Coordinates of N, CA and C in Angstrom, one line a residue:
X1 N 0.8 -1.2 0.0 CA 0.0 0.0 0.0 C 0.9 1.3 0.0
X2 N 1.9 1.3 0.8 CA 2.7 2.5 1.0 C 3.5 2.7 -0.3
X3 N 3.9 1.6 -1.0 CA 4.6 1.7 -2.3 C 3.8 2.2 -3.3
X4 N 2.5 1.8 -3.3 CA 1.5 2.3 -4.3 C 1.3 3.8 -4.1
X5 N 1.2 4.2 -2.8 CA 0.9 5.7 -2.6 C 2.1 6.5 -2.9
X6 N 3.3 6.0 -2.7 CA 4.5 6.8 -3.1 C 4.6 6.8 -4.6
X7 N 4.3 5.8 -5.3 CA 4.3 5.8 -6.7 C 3.3 6.9 -7.3
X8 N 2.1 6.9 -6.7 CA 1.1 7.8 -7.1 C 1.6 9.3 -6.8
X9 N 2.2 9.5 -5.7 CA 2.7 10.8 -5.3 C 3.8 11.2 -6.2
X10 N 4.6 10.3 -6.7 CA 5.8 10.6 -7.5 C 5.2 11.1 -8.9
X11 N 4.2 10.5 -9.4 CA 3.6 10.9 -10.7 C 3.0 12.3 -10.5
X12 N 2.3 12.6 -9.4 CA 1.7 13.9 -9.2 C 2.8 14.9 -9.1
X13 N 4.0 14.6 -8.5 CA 5.0 15.6 -8.4 C 5.6 15.9 -9.7
X14 N 5.8 14.9 -10.6 CA 6.3 15.2 -12.0 C 5.3 16.1 -12.7
X15 N 4.0 15.9 -12.6 CA 3.0 16.7 -13.3 C 3.1 18.2 -12.7
X16 N 3.3 18.3 -11.4 CA 3.4 19.7 -10.9 C 4.7 20.4 -11.4
X17 N 5.8 19.5 -11.5 CA 7.0 20.2 -12.1 C 6.8 20.6 -13.5
X18 N 6.1 19.9 -14.3 CA 5.9 20.2 -15.7 C 5.0 21.6 -15.7
X19 N 3.9 21.6 -14.9 CA 3.1 22.8 -14.8 C 3.9 24.0 -14.4
X20 N 4.8 23.9 -13.4 CA 5.6 25.0 -13.0 C 6.6 25.4 -14.1
X21 N 7.1 24.5 -14.9 CA 8.0 24.8 -16.0 C 7.2 25.6 -17.0
X22 N 6.0 25.3 -17.4 CA 5.1 25.9 -18.3 C 4.9 27.4 -17.7
X23 N 4.6 27.5 -16.5 CA 4.3 28.9 -15.9 C 5.5 29.7 -16.0
X24 N 6.7 29.2 -15.7 CA 8.0 29.9 -15.8 C 8.3 30.4 -17.2
X25 N 8.0 29.5 -18.2 CA 8.2 29.9 -19.6 C 7.3 31.0 -20.0
X26 N 6.0 30.9 -19.6 CA 5.0 31.9 -20.0 C 5.4 33.2 -19.4
X27 N 5.9 33.2 -18.1 CA 6.3 34.5 -17.5 C 7.5 35.1 -18.3
X28 N 8.4 34.3 -18.7 CA 9.6 34.8 -19.4 C 9.2 35.4 -20.8
X29 N 8.2 34.7 -21.4 CA 7.7 35.3 -22.7 C 7.0 36.5 -22.5
X30 N 6.2 36.6 -21.5 CA 5.5 37.9 -21.1 C 6.5 39.0 -20.9
X31 N 7.5 38.7 -20.1 CA 8.5 39.8 -19.8 C 9.3 40.2 -21.1
X32 N 9.6 39.2 -21.9 CA 10.3 39.6 -23.2 C 9.4 40.5 -24.0
X33 N 8.1 40.2 -24.1 CA 7.2 41.1 -24.9 C 7.1 42.5 -24.3
X34 N 7.1 42.5 -23.0 CA 7.0 43.8 -22.3 C 8.3 44.6 -22.6
X35 N 9.5 43.9 -22.6 CA 10.7 44.6 -22.8 C 10.8 45.0 -24.3
X36 N 10.3 44.2 -25.2 CA 10.4 44.6 -26.6 C 9.5 45.9 -26.9
X37 N 8.3 45.9 -26.2 CA 7.4 47.0 -26.3 C 8.0 48.3 -25.8
X38 N 8.7 48.1 -24.6 CA 9.3 49.3 -23.9 C 10.4 49.8 -24.9
X39 N 11.2 48.9 -25.4 CA 12.3 49.4 -26.3 C 11.8 50.2 -27.6
X40 N 10.7 49.6 -28.1 CA 10.1 50.2 -29.2 C 9.5 51.6 -29.0
X41 N 9.0 51.8 -27.8 CA 8.4 53.1 -27.4 C 9.5 54.1 -27.0
X42 N 10.6 53.6 -26.5 CA 11.7 54.5 -26.0 C 12.3 55.4 -27.0
X43 N 12.5 54.9 -28.2 CA 13.1 55.6 -29.3 C 12.0 56.3 -30.1
X44 N 12.1 57.7 -30.2 CA 11.1 58.5 -30.9 C 11.7 58.6 -32.4
X45 N 12.7 58.1 -32.8 CA 13.3 58.3 -34.0 C 12.8 57.2 -35.1
X46 N 13.4 57.2 -36.2 CA 13.0 56.2 -37.3 C 13.1 54.8 -36.7
X47 N 14.2 54.6 -35.9 CA 14.4 53.3 -35.3 C 13.2 52.9 -34.4
X48 N 12.7 53.9 -33.7 CA 11.5 53.7 -32.8 C 10.3 53.3 -33.7
X49 N 10.1 54.0 -34.8 CA 9.0 53.7 -35.7 C 9.1 52.3 -36.2
X50 N 10.3 52.0 -36.6 CA 10.5 50.6 -37.1 C 10.4 49.6 -36.0
X51 N 10.8 50.0 -34.8 CA 10.5 49.1 -33.7 C 9.1 48.8 -33.4
X52 N 8.3 49.9 -33.5 CA 6.8 49.7 -33.3 C 6.2 48.9 -34.4
X53 N 6.7 49.1 -35.6 CA 6.1 48.2 -36.7 C 6.5 46.8 -36.5
X54 N 7.8 46.6 -36.1 CA 8.2 45.2 -35.8 C 7.3 44.6 -34.6
X55 N 7.2 45.4 -33.6 CA 6.4 44.9 -32.5 C 4.9 44.6 -33.0
X56 N 4.3 45.4 -33.8 CA 3.0 45.2 -34.3 C 3.0 43.9 -35.1
X57 N 4.1 43.7 -35.9 CA 4.1 42.4 -36.7 C 4.2 41.2 -35.8
X58 N 5.0 41.3 -34.7 CA 5.1 40.2 -33.7 C 3.8 39.9 -33.0
X59 N 3.1 41.0 -32.8 CA 1.7 40.8 -32.1 C 0.8 40.1 -33.0
X60 N 0.8 40.5 -34.3 CA -0.1 39.8 -35.3 C 0.3 38.3 -35.5
X61 N 1.6 38.1 -35.6 CA 2.1 36.7 -35.6 C 1.7 35.9 -34.4
X62 N 1.8 36.6 -33.2 CA 1.4 35.9 -32.0 C -0.2 35.6 -32.0
X63 N -0.9 36.5 -32.5 CA -2.4 36.2 -32.6 C -2.7 35.0 -33.5
X64 N -2.0 34.9 -34.6 CA -2.2 33.8 -35.5 C -1.8 32.4 -34.8
X65 N -0.8 32.5 -34.0 CA -0.3 31.3 -33.4 C -1.1 30.9 -32.1
X66 N -1.8 31.9 -31.5 CA -2.5 31.7 -30.3 C -3.5 30.6 -30.3
X67 N -4.3 30.4 -31.4 CA -5.3 29.3 -31.4 C -4.5 28.0 -31.4
X68 N -3.5 27.9 -32.1 CA -2.7 26.6 -32.1 C -2.2 26.3 -30.6
X69 N -1.6 27.3 -30.0 CA -1.0 27.2 -28.7 C -2.2 26.8 -27.7
X70 N -3.3 27.5 -27.8 CA -4.4 27.1 -26.9 C -4.9 25.7 -27.1
X71 N -4.9 25.3 -28.3 CA -5.4 23.9 -28.6 C -4.4 22.9 -28.0
X72 N -3.1 23.1 -28.2 CA -2.0 22.2 -27.6 C -2.1 22.2 -26.1
X73 N -2.1 23.4 -25.5 CA -2.2 23.5 -24.0 C -3.5 22.9 -23.5
X74 N -4.6 23.1 -24.2 CA -5.9 22.6 -23.8 C -5.8 21.1 -23.8
X75 N -5.2 20.5 -24.8 CA -5.1 19.0 -24.9 C -4.2 18.5 -23.8
X76 N -3.1 19.2 -23.5 CA -2.2 18.8 -22.4 C -2.9 18.9 -21.1
X77 N -3.7 19.9 -20.9 CA -4.4 20.1 -19.6 C -5.4 19.0 -19.5
X78 N -6.1 18.7 -20.5 CA -7.1 17.6 -20.5 C -6.4 16.3 -20.2
X79 N -5.3 16.1 -20.8 CA -4.5 14.8 -20.5 C -4.1 14.8 -19.0
X80 N -3.6 15.9 -18.6 CA -3.1 15.9 -17.2 C -4.3 15.7 -16.2
X81 N -5.5 16.3 -16.5 CA -6.7 16.1 -15.7 C -7.1 14.7 -15.7
X82 N -7.1 14.1 -16.8 CA -7.5 12.7 -17.0 C -6.5 11.8 -16.1
X83 N -5.2 12.1 -16.2 CA -4.3 11.3 -15.4 C -4.5 11.5 -13.9
X84 N -4.8 12.8 -13.5 CA -5.1 13.1 -12.1 C -6.3 12.3 -11.6
X85 N -7.3 12.4 -12.5 CA -8.5 11.7 -12.1 C -8.3 10.2 -12.0
X86 N -7.5 9.6 -12.9 CA -7.3 8.2 -12.8 C -6.4 7.9 -11.6
X87 N -5.5 8.8 -11.3 CA -4.7 8.5 -10.1 C -5.6 8.6 -8.8
X88 N -6.5 9.5 -8.7 CA -7.4 9.6 -7.6 C -8.3 8.3 -7.5
X89 N -8.8 7.9 -8.7 CA -9.6 6.7 -8.7 C -8.8 5.5 -8.2
X90 N -7.6 5.4 -8.6 CA -6.8 4.3 -8.2 C -6.5 4.3 -6.6
X91 N -6.3 5.5 -6.2 CA -6.0 5.7 -4.7 C -7.3 5.4 -3.9
X92 N -8.4 5.8 -4.5 CA -9.7 5.5 -3.8 C -9.9 4.0 -3.7
X93 N -9.6 3.3 -4.8 CA -9.8 1.8 -4.8 C -8.9 1.1 -3.9
X94 N -7.6 1.6 -3.9 CA -6.7 1.0 -2.9 C -7.2 1.2 -1.5
X95 N -7.7 2.3 -1.2 CA -8.2 2.7 0.2 C -9.5 1.7 0.5
X96 N -10.4 1.7 -0.5 CA -11.5 0.8 -0.2 C -11.2 -0.6 0.0
X97 N -10.3 -1.1 -0.8 CA -9.8 -2.5 -0.7 C -9.3 -2.8 0.7
X98 N -8.4 -1.8 1.1 CA -7.8 -1.9 2.5 C -8.7 -1.9 3.6
X99 N -9.7 -1.0 3.5 CA -10.7 -0.9 4.6 C -11.6 -2.2 4.6
X100 N -12.0 -2.7 3.4 CA -12.8 -3.9 3.3 C -12.0 -5.1 3.9
X101 N -10.7 -5.2 3.7 CA -9.9 -6.3 4.3 C -9.8 -6.2 5.7
X102 N -9.7 -4.9 6.2 CA -9.6 -4.7 7.7 C -10.9 -5.1 8.4
X103 N -12.0 -4.6 7.8 CA -13.3 -4.9 8.4 C -13.6 -6.5 8.4
X104 N -13.2 -7.1 7.2 CA -13.3 -8.6 7.2 C -12.6 -9.3 8.2
X105 N -11.3 -8.9 8.4 CA -10.5 -9.5 9.5 C -11.1 -9.2 10.9
X106 N -11.8 -8.2 11.0 CA -12.4 -8.0 12.4 C -13.8 -8.7 12.5
X107 N -14.2 -9.3 11.4 CA -15.5 -10.1 11.5 C -16.7 -9.2 11.3
X108 N -16.5 -8.0 10.7 CA -17.7 -7.1 10.5 C -18.3 -7.6 9.1
X109 N -19.6 -7.8 9.2 CA -20.3 -8.3 7.9 C -20.3 -7.3 6.9
X110 N -20.3 -7.8 5.6 CA -20.4 -6.9 4.5 C -21.8 -6.6 4.2
X111 N -22.0 -5.6 3.2 CA -23.4 -5.3 2.8 C -24.1 -6.5 2.3
X112 N -23.4 -7.4 1.5 CA -23.9 -8.6 0.8 C -24.4 -9.5 1.9
X113 N -23.5 -9.7 3.0 CA -23.8 -10.6 4.1 C -25.1 -10.2 4.8
X114 N -25.3 -8.9 5.0 CA -26.5 -8.4 5.6 C -27.7 -8.6 4.8
X115 N -27.5 -8.3 3.4 CA -28.6 -8.5 2.5 C -29.1 -10.0 2.4
X116 N -28.1 -10.9 2.4 CA -28.4 -12.4 2.4 C -29.2 -12.7 3.7
X117 N -28.7 -12.2 4.8 CA -29.3 -12.5 6.1 C -30.7 -11.9 6.1
X118 N -30.9 -10.7 5.6 CA -32.3 -10.2 5.6 C -33.2 -11.0 4.7
X119 N -32.7 -11.4 3.6 CA -33.5 -12.2 2.7 C -33.9 -13.6 3.4
X120 N -32.9 -14.1 4.1 CA -33.1 -15.4 4.7 C -34.2 -15.2 5.9
X121 N -34.1 -14.2 6.6 CA -35.1 -13.9 7.7 C -36.5 -13.7 7.1
X122 N -36.5 -13.0 6.0 CA -37.8 -12.8 5.3 C -38.4 -14.1 4.9
X123 N -37.6 -15.0 4.3 CA -38.1 -16.3 3.9 C -38.5 -17.1 5.1
X124 N -37.9 -17.0 6.1 CA -38.3 -17.9 7.3 C -39.5 -17.3 8.0
X125 N -39.8 -16.1 7.9 CA -41.0 -15.5 8.5 C -42.2 -15.7 7.6
X126 N -42.1 -16.1 6.4 CA -43.3 -16.3 5.6 C -44.0 -17.5 5.9

């Protein structure tokens, strides 16, 4: 049981590391864009005008790529959510199995045992 839990926790940690890497990359891209915009606005000369034109071109290119990036990241997020859901389902099943074994070893009747007994009592009282 402990090995299974550690294995499940290790997978979740790897997914968290991936998410943090994506966040860090997005932050760096954002900062690079802000820096480029600031540089373009700082110069009031022809270089500044060209910088603004280049910045506008980069914005347009980014807009065309945005739908692709959203699709890819959406797919990855859906995949990660499915893995997380599967991990929780496995963890829940391990827990339920462990509790059932513990109750059985203590002699606590299961739901099926009680249903069979109730049916038998009903048959005998008829």
